[in-house]
Coordinates of C-alpha atoms and ligand atoms in Angstrom, one line a residue:
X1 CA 40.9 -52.1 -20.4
X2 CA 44.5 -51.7 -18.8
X3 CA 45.9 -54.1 -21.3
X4 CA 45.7 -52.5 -24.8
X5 CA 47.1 -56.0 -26.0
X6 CA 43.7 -57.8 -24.4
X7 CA 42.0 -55.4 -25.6
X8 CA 43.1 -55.9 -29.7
X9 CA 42.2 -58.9 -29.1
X10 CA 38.5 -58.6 -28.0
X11 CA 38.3 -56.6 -30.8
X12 CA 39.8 -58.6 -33.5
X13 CA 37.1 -61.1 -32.1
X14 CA 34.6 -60.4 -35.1
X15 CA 32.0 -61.7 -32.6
X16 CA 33.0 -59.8 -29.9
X17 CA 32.9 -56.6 -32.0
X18 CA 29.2 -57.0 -33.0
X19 CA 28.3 -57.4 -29.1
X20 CA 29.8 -54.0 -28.8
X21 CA 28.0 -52.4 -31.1
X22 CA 24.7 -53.8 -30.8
X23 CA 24.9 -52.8 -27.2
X24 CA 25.9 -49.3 -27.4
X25 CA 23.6 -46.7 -26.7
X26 CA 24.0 -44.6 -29.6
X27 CA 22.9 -45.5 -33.2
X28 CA 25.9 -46.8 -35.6
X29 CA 25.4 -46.8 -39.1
X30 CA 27.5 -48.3 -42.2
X31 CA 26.1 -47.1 -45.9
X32 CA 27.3 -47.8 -48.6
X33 CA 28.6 -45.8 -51.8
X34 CA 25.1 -45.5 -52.9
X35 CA 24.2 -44.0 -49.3
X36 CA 22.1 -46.9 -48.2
X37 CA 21.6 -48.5 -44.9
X38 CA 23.6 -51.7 -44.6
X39 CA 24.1 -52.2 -40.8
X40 CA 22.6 -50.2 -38.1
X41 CA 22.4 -51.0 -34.5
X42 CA 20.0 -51.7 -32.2
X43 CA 20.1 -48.7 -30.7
X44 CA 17.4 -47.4 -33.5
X45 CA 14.9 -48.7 -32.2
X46 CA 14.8 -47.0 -28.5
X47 CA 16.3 -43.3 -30.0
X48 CA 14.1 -43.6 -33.2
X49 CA 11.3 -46.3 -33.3
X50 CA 12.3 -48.3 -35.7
X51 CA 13.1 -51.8 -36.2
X52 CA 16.4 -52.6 -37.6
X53 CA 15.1 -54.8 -40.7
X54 CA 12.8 -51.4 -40.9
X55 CA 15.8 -49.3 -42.0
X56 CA 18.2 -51.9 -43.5
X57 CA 18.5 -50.7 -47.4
X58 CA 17.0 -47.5 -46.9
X59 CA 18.8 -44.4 -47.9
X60 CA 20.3 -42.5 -45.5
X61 CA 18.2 -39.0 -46.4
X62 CA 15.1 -41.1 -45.6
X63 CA 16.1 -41.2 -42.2
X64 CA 16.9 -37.4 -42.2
X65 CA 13.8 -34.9 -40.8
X66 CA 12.5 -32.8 -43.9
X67 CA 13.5 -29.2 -42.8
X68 CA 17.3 -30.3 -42.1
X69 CA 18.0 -32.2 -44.9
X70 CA 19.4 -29.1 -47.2
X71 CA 21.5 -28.6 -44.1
X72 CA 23.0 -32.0 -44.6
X73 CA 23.0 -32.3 -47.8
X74 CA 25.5 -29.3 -48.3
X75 CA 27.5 -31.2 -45.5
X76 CA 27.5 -33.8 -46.9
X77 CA 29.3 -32.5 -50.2
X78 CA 32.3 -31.7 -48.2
X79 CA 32.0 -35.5 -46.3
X80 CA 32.6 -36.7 -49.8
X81 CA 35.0 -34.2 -50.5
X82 CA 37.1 -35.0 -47.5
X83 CA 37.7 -38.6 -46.6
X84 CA 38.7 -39.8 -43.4
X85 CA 37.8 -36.7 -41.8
X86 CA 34.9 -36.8 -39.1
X87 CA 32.1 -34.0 -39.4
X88 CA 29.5 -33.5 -36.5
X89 CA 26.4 -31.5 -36.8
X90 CA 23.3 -31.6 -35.1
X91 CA 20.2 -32.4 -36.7
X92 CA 16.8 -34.0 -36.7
X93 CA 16.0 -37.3 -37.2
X94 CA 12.6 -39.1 -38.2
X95 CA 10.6 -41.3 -35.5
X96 CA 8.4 -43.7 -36.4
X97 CA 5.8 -41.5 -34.5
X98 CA 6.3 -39.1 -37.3
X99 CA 8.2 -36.5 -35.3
X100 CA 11.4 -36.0 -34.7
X101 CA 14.5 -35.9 -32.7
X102 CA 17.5 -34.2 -31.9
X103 CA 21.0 -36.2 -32.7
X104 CA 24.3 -35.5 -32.6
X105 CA 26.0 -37.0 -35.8
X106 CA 29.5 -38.0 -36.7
X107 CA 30.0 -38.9 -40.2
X108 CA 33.8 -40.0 -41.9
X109 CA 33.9 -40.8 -45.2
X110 CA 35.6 -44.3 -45.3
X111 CA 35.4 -44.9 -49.3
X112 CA 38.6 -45.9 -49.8
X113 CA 39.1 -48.3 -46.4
X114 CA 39.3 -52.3 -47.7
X115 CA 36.3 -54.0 -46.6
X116 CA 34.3 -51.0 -45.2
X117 CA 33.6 -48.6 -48.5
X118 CA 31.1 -46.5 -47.5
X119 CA 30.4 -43.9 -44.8
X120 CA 30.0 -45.0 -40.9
X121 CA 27.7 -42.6 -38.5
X122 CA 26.9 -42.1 -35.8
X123 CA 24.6 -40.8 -33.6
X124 CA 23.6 -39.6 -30.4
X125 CA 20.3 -38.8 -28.8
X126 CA 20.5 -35.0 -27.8
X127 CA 17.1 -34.5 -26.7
X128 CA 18.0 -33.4 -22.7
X129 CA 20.8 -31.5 -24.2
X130 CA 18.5 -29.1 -26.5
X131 CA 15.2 -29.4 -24.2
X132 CA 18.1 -27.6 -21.3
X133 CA 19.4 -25.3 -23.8
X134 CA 15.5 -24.1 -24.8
X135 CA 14.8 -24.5 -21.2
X136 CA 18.1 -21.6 -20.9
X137 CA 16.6 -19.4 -23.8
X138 CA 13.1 -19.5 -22.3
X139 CA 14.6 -18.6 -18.9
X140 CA 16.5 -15.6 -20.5
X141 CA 13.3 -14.8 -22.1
X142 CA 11.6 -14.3 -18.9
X143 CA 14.4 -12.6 -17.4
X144 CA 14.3 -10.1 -20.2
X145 CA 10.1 -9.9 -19.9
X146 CA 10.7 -9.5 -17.0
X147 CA 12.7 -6.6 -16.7
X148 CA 10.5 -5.5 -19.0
X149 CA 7.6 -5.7 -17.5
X150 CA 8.9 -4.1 -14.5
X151 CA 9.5 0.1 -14.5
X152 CA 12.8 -0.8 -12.5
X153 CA 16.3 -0.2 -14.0
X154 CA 18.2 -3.7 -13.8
X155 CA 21.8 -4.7 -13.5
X156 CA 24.1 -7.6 -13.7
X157 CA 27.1 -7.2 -12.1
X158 CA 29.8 -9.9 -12.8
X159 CA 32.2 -8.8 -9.7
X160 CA 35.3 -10.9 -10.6
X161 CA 35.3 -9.3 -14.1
X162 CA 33.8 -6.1 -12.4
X163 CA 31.5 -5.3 -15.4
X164 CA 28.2 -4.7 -15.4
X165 CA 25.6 -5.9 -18.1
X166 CA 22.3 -3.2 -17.5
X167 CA 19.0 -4.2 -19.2
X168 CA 15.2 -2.9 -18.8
X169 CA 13.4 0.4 -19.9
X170 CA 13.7 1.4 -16.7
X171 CA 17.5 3.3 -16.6
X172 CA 16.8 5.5 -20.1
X173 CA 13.4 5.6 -18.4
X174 CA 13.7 7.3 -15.2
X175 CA 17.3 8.6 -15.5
X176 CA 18.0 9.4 -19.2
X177 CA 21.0 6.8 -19.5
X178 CA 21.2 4.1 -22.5
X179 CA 21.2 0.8 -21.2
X180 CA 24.0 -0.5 -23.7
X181 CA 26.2 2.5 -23.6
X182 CA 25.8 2.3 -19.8
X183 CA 27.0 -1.2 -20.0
X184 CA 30.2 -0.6 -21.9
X185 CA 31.5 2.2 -19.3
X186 CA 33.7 1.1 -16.3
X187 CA 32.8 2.9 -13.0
X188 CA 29.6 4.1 -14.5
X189 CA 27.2 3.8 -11.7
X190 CA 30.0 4.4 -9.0
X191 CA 30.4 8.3 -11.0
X192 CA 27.1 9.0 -10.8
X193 CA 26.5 8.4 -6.9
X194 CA 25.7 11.9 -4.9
X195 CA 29.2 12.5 -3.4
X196 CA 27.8 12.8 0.2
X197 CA 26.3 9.3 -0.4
X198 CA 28.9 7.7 -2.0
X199 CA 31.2 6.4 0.7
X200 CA 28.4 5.3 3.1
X201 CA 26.5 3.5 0.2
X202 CA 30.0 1.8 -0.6
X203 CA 30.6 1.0 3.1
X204 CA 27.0 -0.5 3.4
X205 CA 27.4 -2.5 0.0
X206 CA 30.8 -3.6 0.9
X207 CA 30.0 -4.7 4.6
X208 CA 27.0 -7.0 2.9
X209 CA 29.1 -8.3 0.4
X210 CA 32.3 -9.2 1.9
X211 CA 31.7 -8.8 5.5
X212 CA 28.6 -11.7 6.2
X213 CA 27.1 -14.6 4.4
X214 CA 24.3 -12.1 3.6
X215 CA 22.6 -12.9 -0.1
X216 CA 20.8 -9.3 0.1
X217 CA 21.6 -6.2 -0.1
X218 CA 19.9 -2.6 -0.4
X219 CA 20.0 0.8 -0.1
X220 CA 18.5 3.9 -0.7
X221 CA 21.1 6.9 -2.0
X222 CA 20.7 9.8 -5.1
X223 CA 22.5 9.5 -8.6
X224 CA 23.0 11.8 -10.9
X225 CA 20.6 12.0 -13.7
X226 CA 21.2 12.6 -17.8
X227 CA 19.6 16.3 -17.2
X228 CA 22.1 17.0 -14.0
X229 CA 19.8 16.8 -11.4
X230 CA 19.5 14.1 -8.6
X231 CA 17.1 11.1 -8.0
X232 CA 16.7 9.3 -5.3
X233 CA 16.6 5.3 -5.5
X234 CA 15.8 2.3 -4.1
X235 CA 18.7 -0.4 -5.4
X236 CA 18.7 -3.7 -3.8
X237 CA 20.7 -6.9 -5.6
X238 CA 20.9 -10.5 -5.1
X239 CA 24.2 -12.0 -4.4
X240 CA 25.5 -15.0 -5.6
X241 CA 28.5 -16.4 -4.0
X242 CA 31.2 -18.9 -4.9
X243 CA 31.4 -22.5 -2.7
X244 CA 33.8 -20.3 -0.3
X245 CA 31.0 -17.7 0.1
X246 CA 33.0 -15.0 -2.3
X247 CA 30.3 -13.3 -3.8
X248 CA 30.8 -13.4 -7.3
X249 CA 27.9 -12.4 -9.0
X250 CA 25.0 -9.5 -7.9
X251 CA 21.8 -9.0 -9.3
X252 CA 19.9 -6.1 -9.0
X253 CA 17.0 -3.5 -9.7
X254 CA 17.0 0.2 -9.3
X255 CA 13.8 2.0 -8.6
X256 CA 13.1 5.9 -8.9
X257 CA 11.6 7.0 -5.5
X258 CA 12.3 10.6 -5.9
X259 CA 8.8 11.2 -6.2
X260 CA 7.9 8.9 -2.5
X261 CA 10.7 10.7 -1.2
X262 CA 9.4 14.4 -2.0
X263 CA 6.2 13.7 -1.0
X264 CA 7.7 12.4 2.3
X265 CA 9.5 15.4 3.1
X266 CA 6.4 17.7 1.8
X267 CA 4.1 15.4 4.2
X268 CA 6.5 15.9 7.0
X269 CA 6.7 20.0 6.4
X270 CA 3.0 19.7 6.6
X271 CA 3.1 18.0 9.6
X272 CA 5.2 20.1 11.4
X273 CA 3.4 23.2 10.2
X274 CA 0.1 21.4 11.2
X275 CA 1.7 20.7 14.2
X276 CA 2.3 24.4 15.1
X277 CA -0.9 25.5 14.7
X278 CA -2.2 23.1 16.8
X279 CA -0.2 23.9 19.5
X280 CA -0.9 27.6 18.6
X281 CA -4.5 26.5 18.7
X282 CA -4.6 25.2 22.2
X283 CA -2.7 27.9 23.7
X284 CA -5.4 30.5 22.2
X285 CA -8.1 28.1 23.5
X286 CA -6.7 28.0 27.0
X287 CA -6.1 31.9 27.0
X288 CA -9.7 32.5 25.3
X289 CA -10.9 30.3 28.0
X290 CA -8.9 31.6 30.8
X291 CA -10.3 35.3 29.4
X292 CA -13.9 34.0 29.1
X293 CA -13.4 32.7 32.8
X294 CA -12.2 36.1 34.1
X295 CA -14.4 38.3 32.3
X296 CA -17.6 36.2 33.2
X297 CA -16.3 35.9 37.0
X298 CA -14.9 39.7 37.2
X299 CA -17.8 41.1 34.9
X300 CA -20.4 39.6 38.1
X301 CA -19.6 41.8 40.9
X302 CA -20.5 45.6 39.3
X303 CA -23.0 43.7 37.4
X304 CA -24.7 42.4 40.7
X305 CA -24.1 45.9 41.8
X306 CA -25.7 47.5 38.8
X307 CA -28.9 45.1 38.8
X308 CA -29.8 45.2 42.8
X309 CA -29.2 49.3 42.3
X310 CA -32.1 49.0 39.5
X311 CA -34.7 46.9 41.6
X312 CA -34.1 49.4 44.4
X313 CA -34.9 51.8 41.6
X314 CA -37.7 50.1 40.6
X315 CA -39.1 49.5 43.8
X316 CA -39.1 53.1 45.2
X317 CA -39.7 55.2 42.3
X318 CA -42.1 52.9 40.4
X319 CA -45.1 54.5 39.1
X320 CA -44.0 57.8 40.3
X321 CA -42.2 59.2 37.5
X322 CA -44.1 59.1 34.4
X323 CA -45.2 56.1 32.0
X324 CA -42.1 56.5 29.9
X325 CA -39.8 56.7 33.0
X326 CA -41.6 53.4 33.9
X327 CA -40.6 51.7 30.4
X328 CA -37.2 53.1 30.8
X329 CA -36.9 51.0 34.1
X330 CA -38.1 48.1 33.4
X331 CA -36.4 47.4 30.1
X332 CA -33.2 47.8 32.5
X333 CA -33.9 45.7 34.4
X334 CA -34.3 43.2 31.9
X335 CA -30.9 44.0 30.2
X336 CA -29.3 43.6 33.5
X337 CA -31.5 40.3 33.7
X338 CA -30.1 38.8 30.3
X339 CA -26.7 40.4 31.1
X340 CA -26.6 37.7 34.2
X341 CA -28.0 35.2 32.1
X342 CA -25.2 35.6 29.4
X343 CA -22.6 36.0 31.7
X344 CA -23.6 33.1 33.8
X345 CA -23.5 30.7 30.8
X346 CA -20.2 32.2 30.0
X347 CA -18.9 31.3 32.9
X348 CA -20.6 27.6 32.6
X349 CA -18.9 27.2 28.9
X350 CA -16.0 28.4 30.2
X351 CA -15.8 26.0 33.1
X352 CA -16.5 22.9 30.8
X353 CA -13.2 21.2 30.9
X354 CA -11.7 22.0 34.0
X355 CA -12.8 18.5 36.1
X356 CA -11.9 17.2 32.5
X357 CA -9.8 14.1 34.0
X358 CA -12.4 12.9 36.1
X359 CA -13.4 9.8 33.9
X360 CA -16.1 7.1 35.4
X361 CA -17.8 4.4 34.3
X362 CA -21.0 5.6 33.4
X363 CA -24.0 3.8 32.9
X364 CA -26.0 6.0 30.1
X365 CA -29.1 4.2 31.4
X366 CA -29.2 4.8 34.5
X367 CA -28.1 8.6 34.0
X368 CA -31.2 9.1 31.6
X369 CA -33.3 7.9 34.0
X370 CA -32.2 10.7 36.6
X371 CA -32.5 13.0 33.5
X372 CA -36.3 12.1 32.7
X373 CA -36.8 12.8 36.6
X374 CA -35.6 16.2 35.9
X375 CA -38.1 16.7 32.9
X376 CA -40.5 15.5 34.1
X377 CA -42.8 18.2 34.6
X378 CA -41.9 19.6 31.2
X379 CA -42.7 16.0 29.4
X380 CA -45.8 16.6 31.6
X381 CA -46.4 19.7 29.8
X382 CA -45.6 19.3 26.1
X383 CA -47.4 15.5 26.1
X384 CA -44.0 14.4 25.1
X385 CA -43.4 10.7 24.5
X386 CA -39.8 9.2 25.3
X387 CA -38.5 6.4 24.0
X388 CA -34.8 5.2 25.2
X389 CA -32.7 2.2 23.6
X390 CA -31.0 0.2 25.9
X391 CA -27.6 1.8 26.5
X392 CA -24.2 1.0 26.7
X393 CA -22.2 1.6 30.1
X394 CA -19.3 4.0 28.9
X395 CA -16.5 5.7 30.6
X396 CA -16.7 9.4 30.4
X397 CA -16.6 12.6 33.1
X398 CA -20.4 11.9 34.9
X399 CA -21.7 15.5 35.2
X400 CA -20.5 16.4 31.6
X401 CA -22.2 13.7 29.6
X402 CA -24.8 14.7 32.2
X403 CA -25.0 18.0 31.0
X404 CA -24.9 17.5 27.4
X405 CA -28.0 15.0 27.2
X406 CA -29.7 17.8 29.5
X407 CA -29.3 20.2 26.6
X408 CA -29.9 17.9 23.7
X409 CA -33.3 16.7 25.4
X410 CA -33.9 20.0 27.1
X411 CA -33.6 21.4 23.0
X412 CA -36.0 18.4 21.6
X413 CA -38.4 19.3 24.5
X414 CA -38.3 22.9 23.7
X415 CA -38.4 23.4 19.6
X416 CA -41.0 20.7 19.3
X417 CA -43.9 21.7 16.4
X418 CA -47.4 21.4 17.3
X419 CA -47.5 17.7 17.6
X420 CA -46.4 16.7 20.8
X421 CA -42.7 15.5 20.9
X422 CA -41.4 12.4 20.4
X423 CA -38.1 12.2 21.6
X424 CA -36.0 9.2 21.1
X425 CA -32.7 8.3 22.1
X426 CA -30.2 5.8 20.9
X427 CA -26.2 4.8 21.4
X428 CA -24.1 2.2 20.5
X429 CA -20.6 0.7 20.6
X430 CA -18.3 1.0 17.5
X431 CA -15.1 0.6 17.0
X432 CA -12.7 2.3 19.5
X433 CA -15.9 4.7 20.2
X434 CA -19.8 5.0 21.3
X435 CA -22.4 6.9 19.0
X436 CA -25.2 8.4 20.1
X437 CA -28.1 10.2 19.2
X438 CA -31.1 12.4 20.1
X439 CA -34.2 12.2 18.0
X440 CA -36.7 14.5 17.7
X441 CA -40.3 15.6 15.5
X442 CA -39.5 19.2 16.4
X443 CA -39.4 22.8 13.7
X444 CA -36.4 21.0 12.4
X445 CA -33.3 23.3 11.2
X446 CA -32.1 24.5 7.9
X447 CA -29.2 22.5 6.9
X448 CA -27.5 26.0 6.3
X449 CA -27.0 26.7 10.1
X450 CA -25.7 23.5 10.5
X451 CA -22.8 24.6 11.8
X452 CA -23.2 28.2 13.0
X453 CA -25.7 26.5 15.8
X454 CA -23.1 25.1 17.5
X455 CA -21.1 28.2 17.9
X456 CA -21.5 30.3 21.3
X457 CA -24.4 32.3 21.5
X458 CA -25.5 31.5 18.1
X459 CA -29.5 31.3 17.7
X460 CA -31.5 30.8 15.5
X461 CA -34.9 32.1 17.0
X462 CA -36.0 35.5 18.8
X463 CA -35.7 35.3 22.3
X464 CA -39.5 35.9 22.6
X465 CA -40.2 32.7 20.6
X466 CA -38.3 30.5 22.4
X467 CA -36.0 31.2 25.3
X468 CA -32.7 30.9 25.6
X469 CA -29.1 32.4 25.1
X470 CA -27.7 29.8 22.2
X471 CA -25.0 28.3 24.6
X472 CA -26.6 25.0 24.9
X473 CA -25.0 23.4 21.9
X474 CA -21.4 25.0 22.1
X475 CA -21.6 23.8 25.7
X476 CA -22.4 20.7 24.2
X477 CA -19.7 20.7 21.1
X478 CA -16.9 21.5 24.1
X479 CA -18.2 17.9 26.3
X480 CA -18.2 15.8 23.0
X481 CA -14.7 17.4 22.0
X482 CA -13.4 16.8 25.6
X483 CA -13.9 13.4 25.4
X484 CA -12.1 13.1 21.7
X485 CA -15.7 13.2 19.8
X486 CA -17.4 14.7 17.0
X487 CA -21.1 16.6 17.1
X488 CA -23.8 17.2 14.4
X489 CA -26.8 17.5 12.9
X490 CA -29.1 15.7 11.0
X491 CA -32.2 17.4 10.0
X492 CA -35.0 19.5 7.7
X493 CA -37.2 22.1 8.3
X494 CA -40.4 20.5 9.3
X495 CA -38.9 17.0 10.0
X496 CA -37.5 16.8 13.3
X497 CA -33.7 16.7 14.0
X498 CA -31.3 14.6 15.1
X499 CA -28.3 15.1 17.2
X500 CA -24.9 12.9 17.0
X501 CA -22.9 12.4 18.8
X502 CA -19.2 10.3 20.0
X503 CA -17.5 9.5 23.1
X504 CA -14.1 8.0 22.3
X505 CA -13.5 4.6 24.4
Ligands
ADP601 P1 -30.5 27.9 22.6 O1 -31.4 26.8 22.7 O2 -30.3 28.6 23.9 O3 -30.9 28.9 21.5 P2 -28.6 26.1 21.7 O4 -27.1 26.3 21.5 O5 -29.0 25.0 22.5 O6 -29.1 27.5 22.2 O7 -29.2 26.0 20.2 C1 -28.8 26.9 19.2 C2 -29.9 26.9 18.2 O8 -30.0 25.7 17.5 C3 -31.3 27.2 18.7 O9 -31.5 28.6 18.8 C4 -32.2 26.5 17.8 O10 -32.5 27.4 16.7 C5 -31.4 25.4 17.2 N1 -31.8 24.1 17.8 C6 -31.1 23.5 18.8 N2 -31.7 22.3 19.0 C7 -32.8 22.2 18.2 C8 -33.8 21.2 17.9 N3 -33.8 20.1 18.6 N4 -34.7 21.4 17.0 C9 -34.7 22.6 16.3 N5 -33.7 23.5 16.4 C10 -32.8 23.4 17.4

């Protein structure tokens, strides 16, 4: 249409003119004085359902859905109070569905033109228009839910304008500031940064924002609370950036972590303290072990001494004294006896650990058949029946693991009841260790002396009951601990016992 002149002319063509208009994609409408429908175009039919001839001589408020139709009607008092001027609104029209639309319509009073008297509309389908605008105010909706929903304070920070929009619960929440108010002051956040954060939280943010094509940023720094005291917080933001890559926009959430953070540094004092006993631990360990070494190996020589002076004694003056003298003698003898005993197994507990790197393979099958072999008069003895499990091969230090089924068995062999023992034994592989355990049918234990039996010469029994000096099991505690495990007891009075025990892979 360069030629305005060709143009007139298309349009003076009356015939011409109706081609347009039937063929233009919004609906065009002439009423007359008495608001009806004279011409409408085609158009009504695709936007609205109808059929032209439908419409034609129908008043125009017909057309009009029920709830906007006060709307209009008040509009259109100022249409006929105004001719020749164009008023737009958006309403709803009928469709022959019996719903309704959305339409854009332009209305001009044209009364007093020749030829047209009456009012020409027209209007456009809106539909996409509002369906995106609803699609906007549900997405808002969200967005505010959604802040909401989470206990985080949120921010929108419009970095052109440099203001900042904050919404959410989350800021009055956790750090006694009014979202709005907060909103309205400039520098607001930026004042209430921990000085010894501020300039390397700024650096950071700045280096993400301006300094790469990063969309992401976050940080962890303090602010200043409403009550004067500091939190510390997680903030991270989106960025959005312009088609040159200037970020524009951010986006962002702040969370409270001042709790994660003081339970951090308490877990870490902890630590360290738990640390220092440990080591404090191990050094009294190694100096009560280098003590009970000494002691045992010093405490032998005047002992041996003491002992081969008293069966010289005994030998020579030996029913030659009196009967007490006698007595006096012999129960000597048997302190010194027990004084070897105790100091021996001293020595043996004391020793328990020092081949401790010595770590085989160890078939547990094969080293419980060389066990039985040692038994085997006892087993003879007590009737006992044994019953082993198929065990796993493990890797361990040989002689101790040795040692510690030689005083689990030697135990079940020893505090069976008057049935004849049945001992059992069983192991397994678990994850990142090996279990196993010693059954027996023995006196059982009371479960209050489930620890102190595994405590150096702690017994439970009169050495005239059952022999022994109660170093078995603390010998036995040491191997398992040697080889990262854990030792205990199962058992009742009357029931048997069983023994557990780990071996770490
Ligand atoms: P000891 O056998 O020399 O007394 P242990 O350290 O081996 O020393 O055992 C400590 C105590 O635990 C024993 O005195 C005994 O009372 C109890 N005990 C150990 N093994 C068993 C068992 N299999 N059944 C019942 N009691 C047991």
């Amino acid at each position: 249409m360069e030629n305005p002149a060709v143009n007139d002319s298309f349009i003076a063509n009356a015939q011409n003119f109706r081609v347009l208009l039937e063929n233009t994609t919004d609906i065009i409408i002439h009423a007359n004085a008495q608001r009806e429908i004279t011409y409408i175009s085609p158009a009504v039919k695709r936007i609205m359902g109808f059929e032209v001839t439908e419409t034609i001589g129908k008043r125009l408020r017909e057309l009009v859905y029920e709830e906007d139709l006060a709307k209009l009607l008040a509009e259109f008092e100022r249409v006929l109070a105004s001719p020749g001027i164009t008023f737009t609104n958006e309403y709803r029209v009928k469709t022959k569905q019996g719903g309704f639309i959305w339409v854009e319509g332009t209305i001009i009073n044209l009364m007093q033109v020749k030829g047209v008297e009456g009012f020409i509309i027209n209007q456009r389908d809106i539909t996409e228009k509002k369906e995106k605008a609803q699609e906007l105010i549900n997405s808002n909706e969200r967005f505010l839910y959604a802040a909401k929903a989470t206990d985080d304070a949120i921010w929108d920070w419009d970095i052109e304008a440099d203001e900042v929009v904050r919404t959410g619960d989350g800021l009055k929440k956790h750090f006694g500031y009014d979202p709005v108010d907060a909103s309205k002051e400039k520098e607001f956040w930026i004042n209430k940064v921990h000085p010894d954060d501020l300039q390397r939280m700024i650096a950071k943010r700045n280096q993400v924002l301006y300094h790469s094509g990063e969309s992401y940023w976050d940080d962890e720094y303090r602010i200043l609370k409403a009550d004067g005291k500091f939190a510390y917080i997680y903030d991270k933001g989106y960025i959005i950036r312009d088609k040159e890559g200037k970020p524009i926009r951010m986006i962002g959430a702040t969370q409270n972590i001042t709790q994660r953070r003081e339970a951090e540094a308490l877990l870490v004092e902890l630590n360290t303290r738990l640390k220092k006993r440990a080591d404090e631990l191990v050094t009294s360990n190694i100096e009560l072990e280098r003590f009970a070494y000494v002691a045992s190996h010093d405490l032998q020589e005047p002992l041996r001494m003491v002992s081969s002076f008293l069966q010289l004694f005994k030998k020579k003056y030996q029913g030659q004294i009196d009967e007490t003298a006698d007595q006096y003698i012999h129960f000597a003898v048997d302190g010194a006896e027990r004084m070897k005993k105790l100091i021996l197994d001293l020595l043996e507990y004391s020793r328990v650990g020092s081949n401790r790197d010595i770590h085989t393979a160890v078939d547990m099958n094969e080293l419980l058949k060389d066990l039985f072999d040692l038994f085997e008069k006892a087993i003879e003895e007590t009737g006992a029946r044994i019953i082993i499990q198929q065990l796993p091969v493990i890797k361990a230090n040989k002689t101790q693991v040795f040692q510690l089924f030689q005083n689990l068995v030697g135990n079940a062999l020893k505090y069976h009841s008057d049935l004849p023992p049945v001992i059992k034994i069983d192991g397994k592989e678990e994850a990142g260790q090996y279990l196993f355990a010693v059954h027996d049918n023995g006196i059982g234990i009371d479960p209050a002396f489930f620890e102190k039996i595994f405590v150096i010469f702690q017994r439970l029994h009169n050495k005239n009951d059952y022999k022994g000096t109660g170093i078995g099991l603390a010998i036995c505690k040491k191997i398992v601990e040697r080889h990262d495990g854990r030792i205990w007891v199962e058992s009742q009075p009357g029931k048997g016992s069983s023994f557990y025990f780990t071996i770490s892979k």
